[in-house]
XYZ file of N, CA and C in Angstrom:
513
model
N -19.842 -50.931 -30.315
C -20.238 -50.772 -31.695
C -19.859 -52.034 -32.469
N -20.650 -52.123 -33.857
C -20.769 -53.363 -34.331
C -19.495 -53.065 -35.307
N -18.532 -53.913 -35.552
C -17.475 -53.187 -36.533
C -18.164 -53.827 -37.782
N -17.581 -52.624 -38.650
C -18.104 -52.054 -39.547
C -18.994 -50.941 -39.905
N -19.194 -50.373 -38.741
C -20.140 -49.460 -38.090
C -19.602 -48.114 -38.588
N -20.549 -47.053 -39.226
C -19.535 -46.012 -39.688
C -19.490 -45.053 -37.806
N -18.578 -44.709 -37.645
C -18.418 -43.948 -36.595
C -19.071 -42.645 -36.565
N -18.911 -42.026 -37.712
C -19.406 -40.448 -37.801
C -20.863 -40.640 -38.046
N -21.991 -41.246 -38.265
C -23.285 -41.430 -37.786
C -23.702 -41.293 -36.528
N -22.876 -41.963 -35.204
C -23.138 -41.815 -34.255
C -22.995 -40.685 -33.663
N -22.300 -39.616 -34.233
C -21.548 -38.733 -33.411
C -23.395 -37.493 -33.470
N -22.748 -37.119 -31.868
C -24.309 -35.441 -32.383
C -23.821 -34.815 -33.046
N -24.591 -34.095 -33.722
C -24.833 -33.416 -35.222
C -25.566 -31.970 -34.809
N -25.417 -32.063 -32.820
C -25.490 -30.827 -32.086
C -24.512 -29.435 -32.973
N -25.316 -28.562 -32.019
C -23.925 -27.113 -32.249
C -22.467 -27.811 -31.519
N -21.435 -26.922 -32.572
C -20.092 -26.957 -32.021
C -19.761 -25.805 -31.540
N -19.937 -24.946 -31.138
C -19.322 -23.724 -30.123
C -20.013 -22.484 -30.805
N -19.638 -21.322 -30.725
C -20.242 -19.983 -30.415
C -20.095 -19.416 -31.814
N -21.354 -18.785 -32.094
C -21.304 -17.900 -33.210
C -21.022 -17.356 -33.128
N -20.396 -15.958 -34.306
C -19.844 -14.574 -34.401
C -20.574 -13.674 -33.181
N -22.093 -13.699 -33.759
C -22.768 -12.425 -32.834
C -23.186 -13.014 -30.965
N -22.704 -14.489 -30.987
C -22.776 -14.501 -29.633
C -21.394 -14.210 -28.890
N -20.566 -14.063 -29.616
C -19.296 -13.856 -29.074
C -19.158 -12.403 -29.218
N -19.420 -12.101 -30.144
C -19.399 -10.152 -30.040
C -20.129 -9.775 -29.149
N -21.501 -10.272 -28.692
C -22.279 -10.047 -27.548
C -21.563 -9.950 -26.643
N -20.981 -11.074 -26.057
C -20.477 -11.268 -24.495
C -19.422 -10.336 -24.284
N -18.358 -10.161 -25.513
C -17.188 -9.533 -25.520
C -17.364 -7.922 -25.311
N -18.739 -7.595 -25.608
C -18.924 -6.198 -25.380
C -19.896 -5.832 -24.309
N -19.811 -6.709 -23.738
C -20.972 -7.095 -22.077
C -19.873 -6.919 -21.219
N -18.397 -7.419 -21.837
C -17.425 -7.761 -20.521
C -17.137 -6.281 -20.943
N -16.910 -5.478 -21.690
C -16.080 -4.082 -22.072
C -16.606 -3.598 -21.280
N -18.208 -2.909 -21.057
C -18.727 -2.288 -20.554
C -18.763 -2.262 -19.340
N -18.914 -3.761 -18.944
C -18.487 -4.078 -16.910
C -17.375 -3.271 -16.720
N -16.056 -3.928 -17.201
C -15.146 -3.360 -17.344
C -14.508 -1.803 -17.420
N -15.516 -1.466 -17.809
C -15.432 -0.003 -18.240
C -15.746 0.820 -16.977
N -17.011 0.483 -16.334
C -17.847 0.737 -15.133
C -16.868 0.209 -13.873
N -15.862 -0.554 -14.034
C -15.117 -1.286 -12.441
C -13.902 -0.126 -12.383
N -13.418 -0.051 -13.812
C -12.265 0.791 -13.828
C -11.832 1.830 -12.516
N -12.893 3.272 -12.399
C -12.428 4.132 -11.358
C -12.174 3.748 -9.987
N -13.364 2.513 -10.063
C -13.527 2.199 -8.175
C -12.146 1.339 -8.000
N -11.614 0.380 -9.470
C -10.293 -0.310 -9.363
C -9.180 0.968 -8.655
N -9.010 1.930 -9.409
C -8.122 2.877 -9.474
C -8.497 3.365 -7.862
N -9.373 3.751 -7.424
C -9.748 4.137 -6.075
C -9.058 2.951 -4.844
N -8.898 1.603 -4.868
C -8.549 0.150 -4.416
C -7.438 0.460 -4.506
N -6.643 0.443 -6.029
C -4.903 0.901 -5.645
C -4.206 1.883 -5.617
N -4.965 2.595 -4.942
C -4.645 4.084 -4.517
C -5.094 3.778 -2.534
N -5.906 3.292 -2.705
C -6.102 2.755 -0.725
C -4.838 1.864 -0.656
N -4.368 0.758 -1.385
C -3.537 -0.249 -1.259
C -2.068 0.567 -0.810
N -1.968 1.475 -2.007
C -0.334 2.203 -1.998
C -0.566 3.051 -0.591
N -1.486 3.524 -0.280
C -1.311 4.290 1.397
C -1.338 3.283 2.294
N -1.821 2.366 2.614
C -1.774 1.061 3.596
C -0.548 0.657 3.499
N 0.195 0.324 2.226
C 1.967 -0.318 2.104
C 2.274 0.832 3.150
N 2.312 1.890 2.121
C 2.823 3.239 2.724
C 2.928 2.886 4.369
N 2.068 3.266 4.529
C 1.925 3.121 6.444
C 2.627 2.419 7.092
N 2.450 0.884 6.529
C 2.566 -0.147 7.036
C 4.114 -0.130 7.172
N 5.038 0.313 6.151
C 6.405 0.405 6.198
C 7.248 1.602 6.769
N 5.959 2.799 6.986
C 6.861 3.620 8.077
C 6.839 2.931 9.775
N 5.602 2.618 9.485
C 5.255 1.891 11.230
C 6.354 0.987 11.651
N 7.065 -0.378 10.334
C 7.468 -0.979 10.565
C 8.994 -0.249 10.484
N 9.528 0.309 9.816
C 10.579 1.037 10.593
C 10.626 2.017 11.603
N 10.120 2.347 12.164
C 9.737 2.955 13.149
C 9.847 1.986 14.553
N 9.027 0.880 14.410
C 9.216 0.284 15.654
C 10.659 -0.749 15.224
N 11.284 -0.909 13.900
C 12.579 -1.743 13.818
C 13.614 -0.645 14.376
N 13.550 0.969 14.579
C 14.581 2.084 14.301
C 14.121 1.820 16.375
N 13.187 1.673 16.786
C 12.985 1.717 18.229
C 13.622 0.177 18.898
N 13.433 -0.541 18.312
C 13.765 -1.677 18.975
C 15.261 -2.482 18.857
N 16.017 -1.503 17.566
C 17.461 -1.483 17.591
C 18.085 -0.255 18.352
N 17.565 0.612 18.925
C 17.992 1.613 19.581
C 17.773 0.918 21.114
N 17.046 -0.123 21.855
C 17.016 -0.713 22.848
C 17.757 -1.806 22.700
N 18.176 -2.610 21.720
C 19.134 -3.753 21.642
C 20.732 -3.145 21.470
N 20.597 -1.943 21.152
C 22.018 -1.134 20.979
C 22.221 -0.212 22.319
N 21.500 -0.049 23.442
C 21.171 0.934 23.731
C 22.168 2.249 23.318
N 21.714 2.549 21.788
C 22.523 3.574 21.632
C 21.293 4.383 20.503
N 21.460 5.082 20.192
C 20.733 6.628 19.395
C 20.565 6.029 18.253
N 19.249 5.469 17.615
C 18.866 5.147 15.974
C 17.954 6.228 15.174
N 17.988 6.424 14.345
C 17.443 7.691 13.616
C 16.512 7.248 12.587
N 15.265 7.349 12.412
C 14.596 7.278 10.915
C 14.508 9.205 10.641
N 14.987 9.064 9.252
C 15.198 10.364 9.164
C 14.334 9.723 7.334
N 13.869 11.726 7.007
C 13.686 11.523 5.573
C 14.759 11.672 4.501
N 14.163 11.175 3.441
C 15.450 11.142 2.249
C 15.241 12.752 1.708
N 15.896 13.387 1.063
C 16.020 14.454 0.756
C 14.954 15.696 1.475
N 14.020 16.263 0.579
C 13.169 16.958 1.127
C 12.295 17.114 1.943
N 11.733 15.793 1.668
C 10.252 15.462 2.439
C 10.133 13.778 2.470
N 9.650 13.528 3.386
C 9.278 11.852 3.370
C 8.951 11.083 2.011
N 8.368 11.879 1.383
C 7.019 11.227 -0.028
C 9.062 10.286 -0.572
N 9.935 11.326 -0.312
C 10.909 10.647 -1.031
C 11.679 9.994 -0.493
N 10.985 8.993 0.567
C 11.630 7.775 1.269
C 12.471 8.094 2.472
N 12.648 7.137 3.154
C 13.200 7.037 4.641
C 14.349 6.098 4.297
N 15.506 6.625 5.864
C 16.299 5.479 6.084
C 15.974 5.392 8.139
N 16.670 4.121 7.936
C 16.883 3.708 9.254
C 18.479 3.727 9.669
N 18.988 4.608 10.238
C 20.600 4.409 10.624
C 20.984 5.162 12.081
N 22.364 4.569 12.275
C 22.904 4.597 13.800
C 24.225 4.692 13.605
N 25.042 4.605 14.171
C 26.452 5.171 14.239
C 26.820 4.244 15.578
N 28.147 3.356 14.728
C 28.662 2.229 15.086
C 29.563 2.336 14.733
N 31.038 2.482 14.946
C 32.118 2.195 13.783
C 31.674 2.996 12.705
N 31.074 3.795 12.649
C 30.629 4.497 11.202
C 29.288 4.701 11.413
N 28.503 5.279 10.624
C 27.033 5.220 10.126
C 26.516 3.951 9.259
N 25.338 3.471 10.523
C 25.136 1.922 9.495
C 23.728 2.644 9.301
N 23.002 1.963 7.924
C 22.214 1.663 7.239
C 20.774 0.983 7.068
N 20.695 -0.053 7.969
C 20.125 -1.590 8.218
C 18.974 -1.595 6.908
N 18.475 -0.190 7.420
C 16.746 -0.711 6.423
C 16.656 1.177 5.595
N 16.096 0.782 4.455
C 15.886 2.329 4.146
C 14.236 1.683 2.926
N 14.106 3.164 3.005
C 12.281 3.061 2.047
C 12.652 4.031 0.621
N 12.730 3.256 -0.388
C 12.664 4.025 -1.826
C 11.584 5.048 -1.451
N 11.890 5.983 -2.501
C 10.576 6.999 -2.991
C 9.369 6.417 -2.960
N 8.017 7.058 -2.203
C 6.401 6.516 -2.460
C 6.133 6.878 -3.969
N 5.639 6.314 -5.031
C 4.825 6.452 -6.155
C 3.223 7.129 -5.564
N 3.223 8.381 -6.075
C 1.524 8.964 -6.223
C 1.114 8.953 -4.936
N 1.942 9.263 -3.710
C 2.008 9.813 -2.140
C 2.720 10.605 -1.955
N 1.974 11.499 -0.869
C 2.529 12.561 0.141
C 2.658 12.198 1.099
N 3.745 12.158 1.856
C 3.761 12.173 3.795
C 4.171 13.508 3.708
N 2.802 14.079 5.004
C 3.324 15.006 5.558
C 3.228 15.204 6.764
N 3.947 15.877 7.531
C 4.529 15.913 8.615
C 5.455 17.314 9.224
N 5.341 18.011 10.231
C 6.969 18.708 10.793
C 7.970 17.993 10.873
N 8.528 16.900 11.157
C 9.565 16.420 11.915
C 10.536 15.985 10.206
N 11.645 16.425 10.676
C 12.761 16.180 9.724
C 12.842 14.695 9.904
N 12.956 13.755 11.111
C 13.723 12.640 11.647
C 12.676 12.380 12.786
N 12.764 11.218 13.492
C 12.525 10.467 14.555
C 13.895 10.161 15.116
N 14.035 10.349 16.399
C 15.342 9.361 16.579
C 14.885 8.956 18.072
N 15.170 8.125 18.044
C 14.776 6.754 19.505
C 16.099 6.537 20.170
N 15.880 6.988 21.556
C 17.542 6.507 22.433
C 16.947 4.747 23.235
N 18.361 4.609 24.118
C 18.486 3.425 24.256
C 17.598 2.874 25.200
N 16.694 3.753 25.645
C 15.249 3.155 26.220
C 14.617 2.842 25.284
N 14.389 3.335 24.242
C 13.072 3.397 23.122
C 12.495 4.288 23.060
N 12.563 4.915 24.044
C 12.189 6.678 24.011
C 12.311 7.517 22.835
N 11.183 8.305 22.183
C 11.624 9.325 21.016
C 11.727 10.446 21.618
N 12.724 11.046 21.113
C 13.188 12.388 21.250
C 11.852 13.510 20.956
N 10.934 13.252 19.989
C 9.905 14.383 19.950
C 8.936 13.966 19.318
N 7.579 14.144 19.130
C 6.438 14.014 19.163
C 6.301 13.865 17.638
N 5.873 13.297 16.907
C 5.719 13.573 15.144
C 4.381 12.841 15.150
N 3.962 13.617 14.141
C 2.578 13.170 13.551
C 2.704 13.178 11.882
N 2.368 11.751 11.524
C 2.583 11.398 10.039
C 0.927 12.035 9.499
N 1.013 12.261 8.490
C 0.011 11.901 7.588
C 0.622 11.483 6.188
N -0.400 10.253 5.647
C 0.125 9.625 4.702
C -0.992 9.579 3.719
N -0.854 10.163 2.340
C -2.240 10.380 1.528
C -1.886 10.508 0.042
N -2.294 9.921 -1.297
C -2.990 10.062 -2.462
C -1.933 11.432 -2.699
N -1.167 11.844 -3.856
C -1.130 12.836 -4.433
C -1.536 12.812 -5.940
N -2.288 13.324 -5.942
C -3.241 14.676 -5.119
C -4.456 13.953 -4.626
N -4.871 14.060 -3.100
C -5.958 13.870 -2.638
C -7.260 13.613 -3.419
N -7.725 12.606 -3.114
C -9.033 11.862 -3.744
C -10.322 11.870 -2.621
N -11.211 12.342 -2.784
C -11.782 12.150 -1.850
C -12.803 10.810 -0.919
N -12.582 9.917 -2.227
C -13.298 8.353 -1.773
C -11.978 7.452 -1.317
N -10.548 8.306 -1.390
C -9.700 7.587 -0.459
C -9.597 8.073 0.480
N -9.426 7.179 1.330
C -8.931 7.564 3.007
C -7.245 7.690 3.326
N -6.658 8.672 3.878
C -5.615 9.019 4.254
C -5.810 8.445 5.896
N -4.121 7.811 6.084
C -3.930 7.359 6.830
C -3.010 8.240 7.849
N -2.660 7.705 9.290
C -2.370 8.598 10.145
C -1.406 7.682 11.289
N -0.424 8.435 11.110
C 1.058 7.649 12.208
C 1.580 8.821 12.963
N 1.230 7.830 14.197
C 1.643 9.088 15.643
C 3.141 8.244 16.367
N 4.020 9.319 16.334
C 4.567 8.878 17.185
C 4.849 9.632 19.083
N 4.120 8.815 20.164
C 4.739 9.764 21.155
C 6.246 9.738 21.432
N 6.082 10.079 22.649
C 7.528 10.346 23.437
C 8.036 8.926 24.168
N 6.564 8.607 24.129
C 6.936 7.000 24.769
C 7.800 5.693 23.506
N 7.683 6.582 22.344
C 8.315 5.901 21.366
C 7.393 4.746 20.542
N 6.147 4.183 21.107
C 5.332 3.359 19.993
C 4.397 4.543 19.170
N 4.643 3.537 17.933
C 3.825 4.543 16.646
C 2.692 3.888 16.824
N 1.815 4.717 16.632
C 0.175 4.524 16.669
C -0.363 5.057 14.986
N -1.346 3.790 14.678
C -1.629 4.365 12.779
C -3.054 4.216 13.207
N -3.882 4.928 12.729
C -5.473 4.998 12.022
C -5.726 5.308 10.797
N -7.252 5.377 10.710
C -7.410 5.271 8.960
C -8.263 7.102 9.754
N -7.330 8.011 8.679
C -7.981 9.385 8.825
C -9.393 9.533 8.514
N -10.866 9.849 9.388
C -11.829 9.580 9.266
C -12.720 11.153 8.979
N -12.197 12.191 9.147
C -12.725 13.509 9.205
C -12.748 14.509 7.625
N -11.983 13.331 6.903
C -12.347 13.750 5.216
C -11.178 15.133 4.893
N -10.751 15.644 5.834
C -9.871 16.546 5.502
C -8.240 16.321 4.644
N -8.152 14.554 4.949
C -6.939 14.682 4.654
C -5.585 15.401 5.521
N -6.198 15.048 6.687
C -5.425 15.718 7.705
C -5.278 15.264 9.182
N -4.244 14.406 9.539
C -4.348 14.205 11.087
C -4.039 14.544 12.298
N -4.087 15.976 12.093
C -3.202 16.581 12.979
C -4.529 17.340 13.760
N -6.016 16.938 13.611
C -7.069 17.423 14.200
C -8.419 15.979 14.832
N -7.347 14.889 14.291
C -8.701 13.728 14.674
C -8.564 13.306 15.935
């Protein structure tokens, strides 16, 4: 530029950003998406919390089996008070009753199941047969309930429950 040149001549004299009613537009374009994603969201973290779920009985389960073969001595996953939904521990008896790993309360899950406990001796062997089911309280029917077997041979086996019942004690 030539100095002396006024600067603000050159500049575009274009639009500078968004009007009222194009911004109220979009803002109530996103509400409505929004509005419409909501249940199937809620359906996603309701699958998510049963998959953790699973994923952390399985994994104590085979940690409660594979310290019962490094100890060869008797490890227990047992439930916390009533029923599973209100968390697991993992413990053995050493010098005392140890602790290693335990599972807080599930949020908005049921495990259900017969078995009070699992307990794995110093083969890895379980003492008795349990069948988890792990599901939504209260059952949803566009979620899938999940399913943890344990045999006698001591590995837990999980699937995704496919028969809509909410129940794995028939798949």
């Amino acid at each position: 530029m030539k100095p002396g040149t006024d600067v603000r001549r050159h500049r575009n004299s274009g639009a500078r950003g968004f009007t009222l009613p194009e911004l109220i537009t979009v803002v109530a374009i996103v509400g409505v998406i929004a509005a419409l994603a909501a249940p199937s969201f809620n359906n996603l973290i309701r699958s998510q919390r049963i998959k953790t779920a699973t994923n952390n009985l399985v994994s104590a389960l085979i940690f409660a089996r594979s310290e019962a073969v490094k100890r060869n001595a008797d490890v227990t996953v047992a439930r916390v008070g009533t029923n599973w939904s209100g968390g697991w521990t993992v413990s053995y008896t050493a010098g005392g009753t140890q602790t290693p790993r335990s599972q807080p309360a599930l949020n908005q899950l049921k495990v259900t199941t017969t078995a009070a406990s699992v307990t794995f001796g110093g083969g890895g062997r379980a003492d008795a047969l349990a069948n988890f089911t792990i599901d939504s309280d209260p059952s949803i029917s566009n979620v899938e309930a999940r399913c943890v077997e344990v045999g006698l041979d001591g590995l837990p086996k999980q699937w995704v429950e496919r028969g809509g019942d909410h129940d794995c004690t028939d798949d």
